[in-house]
Amino acid sequence: MKDRSLLMIPGPIEFAPEVLRAMGMATTSHVAPNFIEVFATALDRLREVFLAPNGQPFVVAGSGTLAMDMAAANLVEPGDKALVVNTGVFGDRFGEILERYGAQVTHARAPRPGSVPEPGDVEAMLEDGHFRVMTVTQVDTSTGVAADVKGLAAMGREHDVLVVVDGVCSVAGEELRQDAWGVDLALTASQKAIGVPPGLALLVAGPRAMEAFHSRSAPVVNYYADWSQWLPIMEAYEAREPSYFGTPPVNLIWALNTSLGLILGEGLEARFERHRQVSRAVKAAVAALGMTQVPVSGKIAANTLTAPRFPDGVDGSLLAHVKRAGVILAGGLHPEIKAEYFRIGHMGVVSGADVLATVGALEQGLAGVGYEFQPGAGLTAAQEVFCEA
Ligand SMILES: *Cc1c(COP(=O)(O)O)cnc(C)c1O
C-alpha cells in the first residue's frame, strides 16, 4: 500500500500541494527581485489574515516559541508586571518566557485542566495589578480549550494593558479579529492553521504595541529577536528594496505567500465556518463513540482540535491501532492528565472527507483495542453534521 497516512495532529498538519510545490522551487537569492515581491506580498497578506490593517507584520525563521519570545523580548522591560491568562501548558510557557525578560508574572489560572479562569477573577486581577502586558492563549493545544479573546481583550484595553494573543493553534482557523477586538499583538507559527511546513515565526504588532516598543527605556536584551533589527528589514521588503539582517528562509516564505493566497481565496469568514463545521462533526463523532472531552463544556472547546478522553478500559495503545488504519493522532500533552486523553487536530486544508477517514480509522482503532461500540456510530454522527448543511 502507498504510504499516505493522514496527519491529524495539532501541528504540523496536512499541507496543500501548491504549498509543498513552493517549498521545492529553485531557491533564489534573498534579494532577487521576484523574491522581494513575494515577501512583500506575504507581509501584506498577513495583515489581511490577522484582520489587522494597521499592523506591522514580522516574519522570522523560527517556531511559535520564538514568536512568543520575540513578543516578550520587545514588549517587556525588567520589573514590568505581566498577567498570563492560563488555560494550559502554553500559558505556563509564556509565563516562563516573560520572567526570563525580567517581568513579574501573575497567572490567572484555569481551576483545572479543561476549564478557563472566571472572567470576574481576571477582571479583579487587572483592577489591582497595574499590568503592562496581558497574554491570552487563544487555543491551548494541551487542553483543547479556547479562550474568549474578544471579551478578555476588551477587558485588557479597559485597564490599559497591552493585549498579546498566542494564536499559534488558532490564527487562520479560529475567528480572530485583531484590530476590531483590540488585540495589540497576535502571533502564530507556520505549521498550524496557516498551513506551511514548520520553520516560521509570524507576528503582527498593532500600533499600540509598536508605540510601546519605540518608547522602551531599556534596550532589547535578545540580539536575534530585537525588532530594531527586523523592522527595517520588513519595511525594506515592503518598499521593494534589497536588505539583509539574517538570511530569510526563502522557500518557506514562498510557501507562506502561496498558503496565505489560498486562505484569502477561500475567504476568512468561510474558513472560520468550515473549521466550526469540521469541529462539530469530530466532536459529534467522539460523543457518539462514548467519549467525553477535556474541555469542560462545548462552549469553551476549540474548533481547531478535539481532545477526547480515553473511554474506560482504553489507553494510549489506541493511537498505534489508529495509525495502522492510516491516521496519525497525537497523545496527551498536559502533564496533569497526559495519559488520560488524546488529541485530534483539524485545521488548515482539512476537509469533510478527512474527518470521515479519521473517524473511520478511530473506530477501527477502538475495535482493535477491544472497546465495545456500534461500528459506524461515529461515522453516522459526523456525516449528519455534513449532510445537514
Ligand atoms: C504549538 C504551539 C506553540 C509552540 O509552537 P512551536 O512552533 O512548537 O514552538 C505555542 N502556543 C500554542 C498555543 C501552540 O499550539
GROMACS .gro file of C-alpha atoms and ligand atoms in nm:
model
  404
    1MET     CA    1   0.000   0.000   0.000
    2LYS     CA    2   0.114   0.351  -0.076
    3ASP     CA    3   0.237   0.529   0.235
    4ARG     CA    4  -0.010   0.813   0.268
    5SER     CA    5  -0.109   0.836   0.632
    6LEU     CA    6  -0.331   1.129   0.716
    7LEU     CA    7  -0.161   1.361   0.965
    8MET     CA    8  -0.437   1.475   1.203
    9ILE     CA    9  -0.238   1.624   1.489
   10PRO     CA   10  -0.242   1.984   1.617
   11GLY     CA   11   0.057   2.077   1.403
   12PRO     CA   12   0.230   2.012   1.181
   13ILE     CA   13  -0.076   1.949   0.969
   14GLU     CA   14  -0.150   1.831   0.615
   15PHE     CA   15  -0.034   2.092   0.364
   16ALA     CA   16  -0.182   2.191   0.029
   17PRO     CA   17   0.007   2.051  -0.274
   18GLU     CA   18   0.063   2.407  -0.405
   19VAL     CA   19   0.233   2.498  -0.078
   20LEU     CA   20   0.461   2.193  -0.091
   21ARG     CA   21   0.548   2.268  -0.452
   22ALA     CA   22   0.657   2.617  -0.349
   23MET     CA   23   0.892   2.453  -0.096
   24GLY     CA   24   1.056   2.262  -0.381
   25MET     CA   25   1.123   2.559  -0.609
   26ALA     CA   26   1.478   2.654  -0.702
   27THR     CA   27   1.597   2.876  -0.417
   28THR     CA   28   1.674   3.231  -0.522
   29SER     CA   29   1.880   3.500  -0.358
   30HIS     CA   30   1.705   3.672  -0.069
   31VAL     CA   31   1.746   3.997  -0.265
   32ALA     CA   32   1.626   3.863  -0.601
   33PRO     CA   33   1.351   4.094  -0.732
   34ASN     CA   34   1.099   3.810  -0.766
   35PHE     CA   35   1.162   3.702  -0.405
   36ILE     CA   36   1.135   4.059  -0.276
   37GLU     CA   37   0.795   4.081  -0.445
   38VAL     CA   38   0.681   3.753  -0.286
   39PHE     CA   39   0.799   3.859   0.062
   40ALA     CA   40   0.625   4.197   0.026
   41THR     CA   41   0.302   4.031  -0.083
   42ALA     CA   42   0.318   3.783   0.205
   43LEU     CA   43   0.364   4.065   0.458
   44ASP     CA   44   0.061   4.248   0.329
   45ARG     CA   45  -0.146   3.929   0.319
   46LEU     CA   46  -0.061   3.868   0.685
   47ARG     CA   47  -0.237   4.196   0.771
   48GLU     CA   48  -0.545   4.064   0.591
   49VAL     CA   49  -0.538   3.723   0.755
   50PHE     CA   50  -0.486   3.868   1.104
   51LEU     CA   51  -0.756   4.130   1.027
   52ALA     CA   52  -0.508   4.395   1.134
   53PRO     CA   53  -0.497   4.655   0.854
   54ASN     CA   54  -0.268   4.886   1.055
   55GLY     CA   55  -0.047   4.612   1.194
   56GLN     CA   56   0.325   4.565   1.147
   57PRO     CA   57   0.396   4.206   1.040
   58PHE     CA   58   0.717   4.022   1.128
   59VAL     CA   59   0.821   3.702   0.950
   60VAL     CA   60   1.126   3.539   1.105
   61ALA     CA   61   1.281   3.192   1.081
   62GLY     CA   62   1.189   3.001   1.393
   63SER     CA   63   0.898   2.824   1.559
   64GLY     CA   64   0.597   2.952   1.750
   65THR     CA   65   0.806   2.964   2.066
   66LEU     CA   66   1.035   3.218   1.900
   67ALA     CA   67   0.728   3.427   1.818
   68MET     CA   68   0.636   3.420   2.190
   69ASP     CA   69   0.997   3.500   2.281
   70MET     CA   70   1.001   3.792   2.039
   71ALA     CA   71   0.677   3.934   2.179
   72ALA     CA   72   0.813   3.922   2.534
   73ALA     CA   73   1.161   4.046   2.445
   74ASN     CA   74   1.030   4.355   2.269
   75LEU     CA   75   0.733   4.450   2.485
   76VAL     CA   76   0.858   4.382   2.834
   77GLU     CA   77   1.119   4.563   3.040
   78PRO     CA   78   1.265   4.438   3.368
   79GLY     CA   79   1.019   4.495   3.652
   80ASP     CA   80   0.711   4.519   3.430
   81LYS     CA   81   0.408   4.331   3.552
   82ALA     CA   82   0.253   4.073   3.325
   83LEU     CA   83  -0.073   3.879   3.358
   84VAL     CA   84  -0.095   3.538   3.192
   85VAL     CA   85  -0.446   3.409   3.131
   86ASN     CA   86  -0.350   3.047   3.171
   87THR     CA   87  -0.551   2.761   3.019
   88GLY     CA   88  -0.270   2.509   2.989
   89VAL     CA   89   0.088   2.431   2.901
   90PHE     CA   90   0.136   2.724   2.665
   91GLY     CA   91   0.029   2.971   2.933
   92ASP     CA   92   0.298   2.824   3.158
   93ARG     CA   93   0.547   2.864   2.875
   94PHE     CA   94   0.454   3.228   2.817
   95GLY     CA   95   0.496   3.294   3.189
   96GLU     CA   96   0.848   3.146   3.183
   97ILE     CA   97   0.945   3.349   2.878
   98LEU     CA   98   0.816   3.673   3.031
   99GLU     CA   99   1.006   3.602   3.352
  100ARG     CA  100   1.323   3.545   3.152
  101TYR     CA  101   1.297   3.908   3.037
  102GLY     CA  102   1.252   4.032   3.391
  103ALA     CA  103   0.874   4.058   3.412
  104GLN     CA  104   0.687   3.996   3.736
  105VAL     CA  105   0.437   3.739   3.623
  106THR     CA  106   0.096   3.665   3.772
  107HIS     CA  107  -0.109   3.376   3.638
  108ALA     CA  108  -0.488   3.384   3.615
  109ARG     CA  109  -0.510   3.007   3.613
  110ALA     CA  110  -0.789   2.782   3.496
  111PRO     CA  111  -0.903   2.597   3.812
  112ARG     CA  112  -0.837   2.263   3.642
  113PRO     CA  113  -0.721   2.133   3.303
  114GLY     CA  114  -1.003   2.185   3.057
  115SER     CA  115  -1.153   2.491   3.222
  116VAL     CA  116  -1.093   2.866   3.191
  117PRO     CA  117  -1.035   3.124   3.464
  118GLU     CA  118  -1.351   3.311   3.567
  119PRO     CA  119  -1.376   3.640   3.374
  120GLY     CA  120  -1.460   3.814   3.702
  121ASP     CA  121  -1.134   3.690   3.853
  122VAL     CA  122  -0.933   3.815   3.556
  123GLU     CA  123  -1.111   4.149   3.583
  124ALA     CA  124  -1.030   4.174   3.954
  125MET     CA  125  -0.664   4.095   3.887
  126LEU     CA  126  -0.649   4.362   3.615
  127GLU     CA  127  -0.812   4.607   3.853
  128ASP     CA  128  -0.546   4.561   4.121
  129GLY     CA  129  -0.245   4.459   3.922
  130HIS     CA  130  -0.112   4.760   3.723
  131PHE     CA  131  -0.006   4.522   3.449
  132ARG     CA  132   0.179   4.633   3.141
  133VAL     CA  133   0.102   4.319   2.941
  134MET     CA  134  -0.165   4.051   2.943
  135THR     CA  135  -0.122   3.731   2.741
  136VAL     CA  136  -0.404   3.505   2.629
  137THR     CA  137  -0.364   3.168   2.458
  138GLN     CA  138  -0.649   3.164   2.209
  139VAL     CA  139  -0.644   2.785   2.182
  140ASP     CA  140  -0.433   2.598   2.433
  141THR     CA  141  -0.320   2.296   2.236
  142SER     CA  142  -0.262   2.099   2.556
  143THR     CA  143  -0.627   2.113   2.663
  144GLY     CA  144  -0.826   2.199   2.350
  145VAL     CA  145  -0.968   2.497   2.539
  146ALA     CA  146  -1.050   2.818   2.352
  147ALA     CA  147  -1.030   3.142   2.548
  148ASP     CA  148  -1.274   3.429   2.493
  149VAL     CA  149  -1.020   3.656   2.325
  150LYS     CA  150  -1.279   3.916   2.233
  151GLY     CA  151  -1.402   3.958   2.591
  152LEU     CA  152  -1.058   3.939   2.750
  153ALA     CA  153  -0.905   4.185   2.505
  154ALA     CA  154  -1.182   4.436   2.576
  155MET     CA  155  -1.116   4.394   2.948
  156GLY     CA  156  -0.743   4.437   2.897
  157ARG     CA  157  -0.787   4.752   2.691
  158GLU     CA  158  -1.012   4.897   2.959
  159HIS     CA  159  -0.725   4.860   3.204
  160ASP     CA  160  -0.472   4.991   2.955
  161VAL     CA  161  -0.262   4.676   2.926
  162LEU     CA  162  -0.101   4.553   2.606
  163VAL     CA  163  -0.305   4.255   2.492
  164VAL     CA  164  -0.092   3.977   2.345
  165VAL     CA  165  -0.257   3.672   2.190
  166ASP     CA  166  -0.079   3.341   2.138
  167GLY     CA  167  -0.266   3.237   1.827
  168VAL     CA  168  -0.032   2.954   1.732
  169CYS     CA  169  -0.314   2.700   1.727
  170SER     CA  170  -0.582   2.938   1.603
  171VAL     CA  171  -0.481   3.208   1.352
  172ALA     CA  172  -0.645   3.132   1.014
  173GLY     CA  173  -0.869   2.865   1.168
  174GLU     CA  174  -1.041   3.018   1.469
  175GLU     CA  175  -1.212   3.356   1.445
  176LEU     CA  176  -0.963   3.625   1.545
  177ARG     CA  177  -1.020   3.991   1.460
  178GLN     CA  178  -0.703   4.154   1.581
  179ASP     CA  179  -0.789   4.516   1.514
  180ALA     CA  180  -1.163   4.507   1.587
  181TRP     CA  181  -1.112   4.318   1.912
  182GLY     CA  182  -0.832   4.543   2.038
  183VAL     CA  183  -0.555   4.283   2.031
  184ASP     CA  184  -0.220   4.464   2.034
  185LEU     CA  185  -0.008   4.174   1.919
  186ALA     CA  186  -0.104   3.837   1.775
  187LEU     CA  187   0.142   3.565   1.688
  188THR     CA  188   0.150   3.223   1.530
  189ALA     CA  189   0.376   2.968   1.362
  190SER     CA  190   0.368   2.841   1.006
  191GLN     CA  191   0.291   2.473   1.072
  192LYS     CA  192  -0.053   2.511   1.224
  193ALA     CA  193  -0.367   2.661   1.068
  194ILE     CA  194  -0.159   2.891   0.844
  195GLY     CA  195  -0.069   2.571   0.658
  196VAL     CA  196   0.306   2.593   0.585
  197PRO     CA  197   0.576   2.345   0.693
  198PRO     CA  198   0.743   2.421   1.029
  199GLY     CA  199   1.001   2.698   1.039
  200LEU     CA  200   0.838   3.042   1.051
  201ALA     CA  201   0.753   3.261   1.348
  202LEU     CA  202   0.481   3.507   1.247
  203LEU     CA  203   0.374   3.815   1.442
  204VAL     CA  204   0.155   4.115   1.371
  205ALA     CA  205   0.205   4.406   1.609
  206GLY     CA  206  -0.065   4.672   1.625
  207PRO     CA  207   0.003   5.046   1.664
  208ARG     CA  208  -0.004   5.039   2.046
  209ALA     CA  209   0.248   4.754   2.057
  210MET     CA  210   0.482   4.935   1.816
  211GLU     CA  211   0.447   5.253   2.020
  212ALA     CA  212   0.533   5.063   2.338
  213PHE     CA  213   0.837   4.917   2.163
  214HIS     CA  214   0.954   5.256   2.034
  215SER     CA  215   0.925   5.416   2.377
  216ARG     CA  216   1.125   5.150   2.564
  217SER     CA  217   1.379   5.281   2.811
  218ALA     CA  218   1.595   4.968   2.817
  219PRO     CA  219   1.737   4.803   2.503
  220VAL     CA  220   1.603   4.462   2.399
  221VAL     CA  221   1.840   4.210   2.554
  222ASN     CA  222   1.792   3.943   2.287
  223TYR     CA  223   2.002   4.015   1.978
  224TYR     CA  224   1.816   3.793   1.728
  225ALA     CA  225   1.464   3.877   1.849
  226ASP     CA  226   1.515   4.254   1.863
  227TRP     CA  227   1.264   4.438   1.641
  228SER     CA  228   1.529   4.709   1.594
  229GLN     CA  229   1.696   4.455   1.367
  230TRP     CA  230   1.384   4.325   1.195
  231LEU     CA  231   1.165   4.631   1.150
  232PRO     CA  232   1.395   4.790   0.886
  233ILE     CA  233   1.404   4.456   0.704
  234MET     CA  234   1.026   4.419   0.694
  235GLU     CA  235   0.994   4.780   0.582
  236ALA     CA  236   1.257   4.735   0.311
  237TYR     CA  237   1.082   4.430   0.166
  238GLU     CA  238   0.752   4.618   0.156
  239ALA     CA  239   0.930   4.909  -0.016
  240ARG     CA  240   1.064   4.653  -0.269
  241GLU     CA  241   1.421   4.725  -0.168
  242PRO     CA  242   1.703   4.476  -0.102
  243SER     CA  243   1.811   4.439   0.260
  244TYR     CA  244   1.978   4.193   0.493
  245PHE     CA  245   1.994   4.113   0.862
  246GLY     CA  246   1.972   3.732   0.881
  247THR     CA  247   1.909   3.521   0.571
  248PRO     CA  248   1.535   3.465   0.537
  249PRO     CA  249   1.413   3.109   0.470
  250VAL     CA  250   1.339   3.181   0.106
  251ASN     CA  251   1.140   2.868   0.021
  252LEU     CA  252   0.932   2.884   0.339
  253ILE     CA  253   0.838   3.243   0.265
  254TRP     CA  254   0.747   3.144  -0.089
  255ALA     CA  255   0.526   2.872   0.058
  256LEU     CA  256   0.381   3.115   0.312
  257ASN     CA  257   0.278   3.354   0.038
  258THR     CA  258   0.115   3.068  -0.151
  259SER     CA  259  -0.076   2.949   0.155
  260LEU     CA  260  -0.190   3.300   0.251
  261GLY     CA  261  -0.318   3.337  -0.106
  262LEU     CA  262  -0.518   3.015  -0.067
  263ILE     CA  263  -0.656   3.130   0.269
  264LEU     CA  264  -0.769   3.466   0.132
  265GLY     CA  265  -0.905   3.295  -0.179
  266GLU     CA  266  -1.128   3.080   0.039
  267GLY     CA  267  -1.225   3.389   0.239
  268LEU     CA  268  -1.176   3.423   0.613
  269GLU     CA  269  -1.544   3.404   0.706
  270ALA     CA  270  -1.589   3.085   0.501
  271ARG     CA  271  -1.272   2.946   0.653
  272PHE     CA  272  -1.384   3.013   1.011
  273GLU     CA  273  -1.717   2.848   0.929
  274ARG     CA  274  -1.551   2.542   0.773
  275HIS     CA  275  -1.343   2.498   1.088
  276ARG     CA  276  -1.657   2.523   1.303
  277GLN     CA  277  -1.835   2.262   1.093
  278VAL     CA  278  -1.542   2.020   1.087
  279SER     CA  279  -1.508   2.061   1.463
  280ARG     CA  280  -1.878   1.993   1.520
  281ALA     CA  281  -1.850   1.675   1.314
  282VAL     CA  282  -1.544   1.543   1.500
  283LYS     CA  283  -1.695   1.626   1.839
  284ALA     CA  284  -2.028   1.465   1.748
  285ALA     CA  285  -1.841   1.150   1.642
  286VAL     CA  286  -1.637   1.139   1.960
  287ALA     CA  287  -1.953   1.177   2.170
  288ALA     CA  288  -2.137   0.909   1.970
  289LEU     CA  289  -1.848   0.672   2.040
  290GLY     CA  290  -1.895   0.724   2.413
  291MET     CA  291  -1.604   0.956   2.482
  292THR     CA  292  -1.604   1.279   2.681
  293GLN     CA  293  -1.360   1.564   2.617
  294VAL     CA  294  -1.105   1.759   2.816
  295PRO     CA  295  -1.279   2.098   2.777
  296VAL     CA  296  -1.541   2.100   3.050
  297SER     CA  297  -1.807   2.248   2.822
  298GLY     CA  298  -1.871   2.269   2.450
  299LYS     CA  299  -1.876   2.649   2.476
  300ILE     CA  300  -1.504   2.664   2.553
  301ALA     CA  301  -1.394   2.388   2.315
  302ALA     CA  302  -1.164   2.489   2.029
  303ASN     CA  303  -1.255   2.445   1.664
  304THR     CA  304  -0.901   2.360   1.555
  305LEU     CA  305  -0.859   2.043   1.760
  306THR     CA  306  -1.054   1.796   1.972
  307ALA     CA  307  -0.922   1.645   2.294
  308PRO     CA  308  -1.118   1.325   2.371
  309ARG     CA  309  -1.066   1.139   2.696
  310PHE     CA  310  -0.994   0.769   2.658
  311PRO     CA  311  -1.303   0.567   2.746
  312ASP     CA  312  -1.284   0.321   3.037
  313GLY     CA  313  -1.051   0.033   2.964
  314VAL     CA  314  -0.874   0.210   2.676
  315ASP     CA  315  -0.527   0.366   2.694
  316GLY     CA  316  -0.264   0.523   2.473
  317SER     CA  317  -0.215   0.198   2.280
  318LEU     CA  318  -0.526   0.306   2.086
  319LEU     CA  319  -0.317   0.552   1.885
  320ALA     CA  320  -0.097   0.279   1.735
  321HIS     CA  321  -0.410   0.097   1.620
  322VAL     CA  322  -0.548   0.414   1.464
  323LYS     CA  323  -0.216   0.470   1.290
  324ARG     CA  324  -0.232   0.121   1.142
  325ALA     CA  325  -0.568   0.225   0.998
  326GLY     CA  326  -0.393   0.516   0.824
  327VAL     CA  327  -0.441   0.816   1.051
  328ILE     CA  328  -0.189   0.976   1.285
  329LEU     CA  329  -0.330   1.129   1.603
  330ALA     CA  330  -0.148   1.292   1.895
  331GLY     CA  331  -0.122   1.183   2.257
  332GLY     CA  332  -0.188   1.399   2.563
  333LEU     CA  333   0.035   1.695   2.648
  334HIS     CA  334  -0.089   1.847   2.972
  335PRO     CA  335   0.127   1.692   3.249
  336GLU     CA  336  -0.161   1.653   3.498
  337ILE     CA  337  -0.377   1.444   3.262
  338LYS     CA  338  -0.128   1.330   2.999
  339ALA     CA  339  -0.224   0.962   2.997
  340GLU     CA  340  -0.599   1.025   3.011
  341TYR     CA  341  -0.666   1.175   2.668
  342PHE     CA  342  -0.553   1.217   2.310
  343ARG     CA  343  -0.576   1.491   2.050
  344ILE     CA  344  -0.717   1.515   1.700
  345GLY     CA  345  -0.601   1.818   1.503
  346HIS     CA  346  -0.838   1.950   1.237
  347MET     CA  347  -0.718   2.276   1.091
  348GLY     CA  348  -0.593   2.418   0.764
  349VAL     CA  349  -0.692   2.237   0.446
  350VAL     CA  350  -0.885   1.970   0.641
  351SER     CA  351  -1.199   1.850   0.458
  352GLY     CA  352  -1.513   1.659   0.544
  353ALA     CA  353  -1.358   1.359   0.369
  354ASP     CA  354  -1.055   1.383   0.600
  355VAL     CA  355  -1.289   1.385   0.901
  356LEU     CA  356  -1.472   1.074   0.782
  357ALA     CA  357  -1.140   0.897   0.718
  358THR     CA  358  -1.023   0.997   1.064
  359VAL     CA  359  -1.337   0.884   1.242
  360GLY     CA  360  -1.331   0.560   1.042
  361ALA     CA  361  -0.973   0.492   1.150
  362LEU     CA  362  -1.060   0.584   1.509
  363GLU     CA  363  -1.341   0.327   1.504
  364GLN     CA  364  -1.105   0.062   1.366
  365GLY     CA  365  -0.855   0.150   1.638
  366LEU     CA  366  -1.122   0.124   1.909
  367ALA     CA  367  -1.224  -0.216   1.773
  368GLY     CA  368  -0.855  -0.314   1.774
  369VAL     CA  369  -0.823  -0.247   2.148
  370GLY     CA  370  -1.142  -0.438   2.226
  371TYR     CA  371  -1.365  -0.142   2.306
  372GLU     CA  372  -1.734  -0.220   2.266
  373PHE     CA  373  -1.934   0.012   2.049
  374GLN     CA  374  -2.157   0.011   1.744
  375PRO     CA  375  -1.930   0.031   1.437
  376GLY     CA  376  -2.036   0.326   1.224
  377ALA     CA  377  -2.186   0.521   1.516
  378GLY     CA  378  -1.913   0.785   1.498
  379LEU     CA  379  -1.925   0.799   1.119
  380THR     CA  380  -2.301   0.848   1.123
  381ALA     CA  381  -2.278   1.130   1.375
  382ALA     CA  382  -2.010   1.308   1.170
  383GLN     CA  383  -2.197   1.250   0.846
  384GLU     CA  384  -2.512   1.400   0.993
  385VAL     CA  385  -2.326   1.724   1.056
  386PHE     CA  386  -2.203   1.739   0.698
  387CYS     CA  387  -2.541   1.642   0.548
  388GLU     CA  388  -2.743   1.896   0.749
  389ALA     CA  389  -2.553   2.178   0.578
  390LIG     C1  390   0.233   2.478   1.905
  390LIG     C2  391   0.207   2.590   1.998
  390LIG     C3  392   0.310   2.672   2.047
  390LIG     C4  393   0.455   2.645   2.022
  390LIG     O1  394   0.486   2.650   1.887
  390LIG     P1  395   0.620   2.578   1.837
  390LIG     O2  396   0.615   2.606   1.690
  390LIG     O3  397   0.608   2.434   1.870
  390LIG     O4  398   0.734   2.644   1.903
  390LIG     C5  399   0.276   2.779   2.127
  390LIG     N1  400   0.149   2.804   2.158
  390LIG     C6  401   0.048   2.728   2.114
  390LIG     C7  402  -0.091   2.762   2.152
  390LIG     C8  403   0.075   2.618   2.033
  390LIG     O5  404  -0.027   2.544   1.989
   0.00000   0.00000   0.00000
